[in-house]
């Protein structure tokens, strides 16, 4: 359970959070009941917060005019030589919030800056060590191609996509969360704006009944409260929320086609509301090149707005349809790629990494399903294979499922969540265990330009994946493994078995020789087999 401290400021008083059923509430100076915030129960003691947790300041202020536009709000947090300015946001009914995720332990002071005098307050909070299970936000390994939690724990991404699950009703969301609690996925891609039928459809205040009648200057706090509650529920399950800000599938309402000033306001608002949750990742758009109203310059600009608005510096990416976005730009932390072809071969996956010079997640490689569209027809074997190919390419993969009796993607796991009906998920759990048993933070393709077609860590760990080929033996080549002894295992990636195949000494080779001595590994002659070597 996430541990959170909320500070409700009414005059000089600092009030603790009250844990109601599901959502806590705060009292306000005016006697109003502040809208419930989707944060979990209070921290261990008064005036404390957990490192990498969520510390919230709740303030009463004006509710006249348009506070989303008229009121400026930020909290300045100080500890020693560290100063962090955190934007706040209006949560409706005269309630304002500032959310801060402390990056280190110790005493912190804070002060509120605002153009409204009544909101200017100050206080202190003591940040304590994180509780068990709190490893901090996911970051990119410095100068590397893999991920790690802030406390140094490795993070091996096994992601899925369910676009509008968080916007469904209570019963459907509960079903999705129950499914996720039993599945291997540790990241889920989820849209802020709906792309399929949903219970929550209006992120902005409606001004009429026609689809395009809404006011981009007035957010609907209830909509965003619901969404961030789903983020908090994912956090309790240890799942990263890959929050997708735009997409090209809402032409009837045009949420992704706002003017620049409205886009800037929206990006700043979601950053202030969601950014303190340590499991948040930002995806600027799904299939960004399908949003005709925005140019490449517009996307670059919005990334710069996001970077400036997010003092917590969460991971950032953007997802393509046909035109790759240059992941080498400084505001991109990792590449989010749509490519079915690259996931069918470890070398092709590796080449994407060579281009991006950053971690690569193939967030869309087609989906396991039964729909008529080509992109939703993968078998469970094909879905699993794409994960293994990207794994041995030193990259990561994403899952999705379109299996349902009506053969409609909008009501499948991909569209609305619910249950998983395919056969790949257990195999992805098996792969995740293989990854966790391997070296941290991850493996790399080794000398792929010399056609070794093997991945691992030099002199320590090697994996060879045969995909749908059915050899009965393999004369093993281990680059940079000469002179060492290795234990070999035959891994059946579909039947989820590991069979020991003996220990082999990789003899040293005289200078000028082409390869190390090549032990002959007997194989079962069926598809979906991998061989793993670990240093004996």
PDB file of C-alpha atoms in Angstrom, residues 385 388-389 392 453 463-476 490-491 493 521 523-524 526-532:
ATOM      1  CA  UNK A 385       8.167 -14.832 -29.749  1.00  0.00           C
ATOM      2  CA  UNK A 388      11.922 -13.033 -26.798  1.00  0.00           C
ATOM      3  CA  UNK A 389      13.302 -11.458 -29.962  1.00  0.00           C
ATOM      4  CA  UNK A 392      17.866 -10.858 -27.092  1.00  0.00           C
ATOM      5  CA  UNK A 453      23.108 -13.784 -33.037  1.00  0.00           C
ATOM      6  CA  UNK A 463      21.312 -16.444 -24.473  1.00  0.00           C
ATOM      7  CA  UNK A 464      20.601 -17.797 -27.949  1.00  0.00           C
ATOM      8  CA  UNK A 465      16.978 -17.834 -29.173  1.00  0.00           C
ATOM      9  CA  UNK A 466      15.940 -19.995 -32.143  1.00  0.00           C
ATOM     10  CA  UNK A 467      12.433 -18.562 -32.616  1.00  0.00           C
ATOM     11  CA  UNK A 468      10.361 -20.845 -34.892  1.00  0.00           C
ATOM     12  CA  UNK A 469      13.392 -22.770 -36.217  1.00  0.00           C
ATOM     13  CA  UNK A 470      13.614 -26.444 -35.222  1.00  0.00           C
ATOM     14  CA  UNK A 471      17.294 -27.482 -35.117  1.00  0.00           C
ATOM     15  CA  UNK A 472      18.331 -30.699 -33.396  1.00  0.00           C
ATOM     16  CA  UNK A 473      21.775 -29.419 -32.483  1.00  0.00           C
ATOM     17  CA  UNK A 474      23.810 -26.239 -32.303  1.00  0.00           C
ATOM     18  CA  UNK A 475      27.563 -25.757 -32.430  1.00  0.00           C
ATOM     19  CA  UNK A 476      27.662 -23.032 -29.799  1.00  0.00           C
ATOM     20  CA  UNK A 490      17.712 -25.675 -22.753  1.00  0.00           C
ATOM     21  CA  UNK A 491      14.751 -23.336 -22.290  1.00  0.00           C
ATOM     22  CA  UNK A 493       9.871 -20.765 -23.966  1.00  0.00           C
ATOM     23  CA  UNK A 521      24.453 -28.666 -27.895  1.00  0.00           C
ATOM     24  CA  UNK A 523      18.314 -29.546 -29.128  1.00  0.00           C
ATOM     25  CA  UNK A 524      14.762 -30.981 -29.142  1.00  0.00           C
ATOM     26  CA  UNK A 526      10.889 -28.012 -32.066  1.00  0.00           C
ATOM     27  CA  UNK A 527      10.186 -24.271 -32.190  1.00  0.00           C
ATOM     28  CA  UNK A 528      10.448 -21.624 -29.457  1.00  0.00           C
ATOM     29  CA  UNK A 529      13.665 -22.968 -27.915  1.00  0.00           C
ATOM     30  CA  UNK A 530      16.428 -20.919 -26.302  1.00  0.00           C
ATOM     31  CA  UNK A 531      19.825 -21.918 -24.905  1.00  0.00           C
ATOM     32  CA  UNK A 532      21.214 -20.135 -21.858  1.00  0.00           C
TER      33      UNK A 532
END
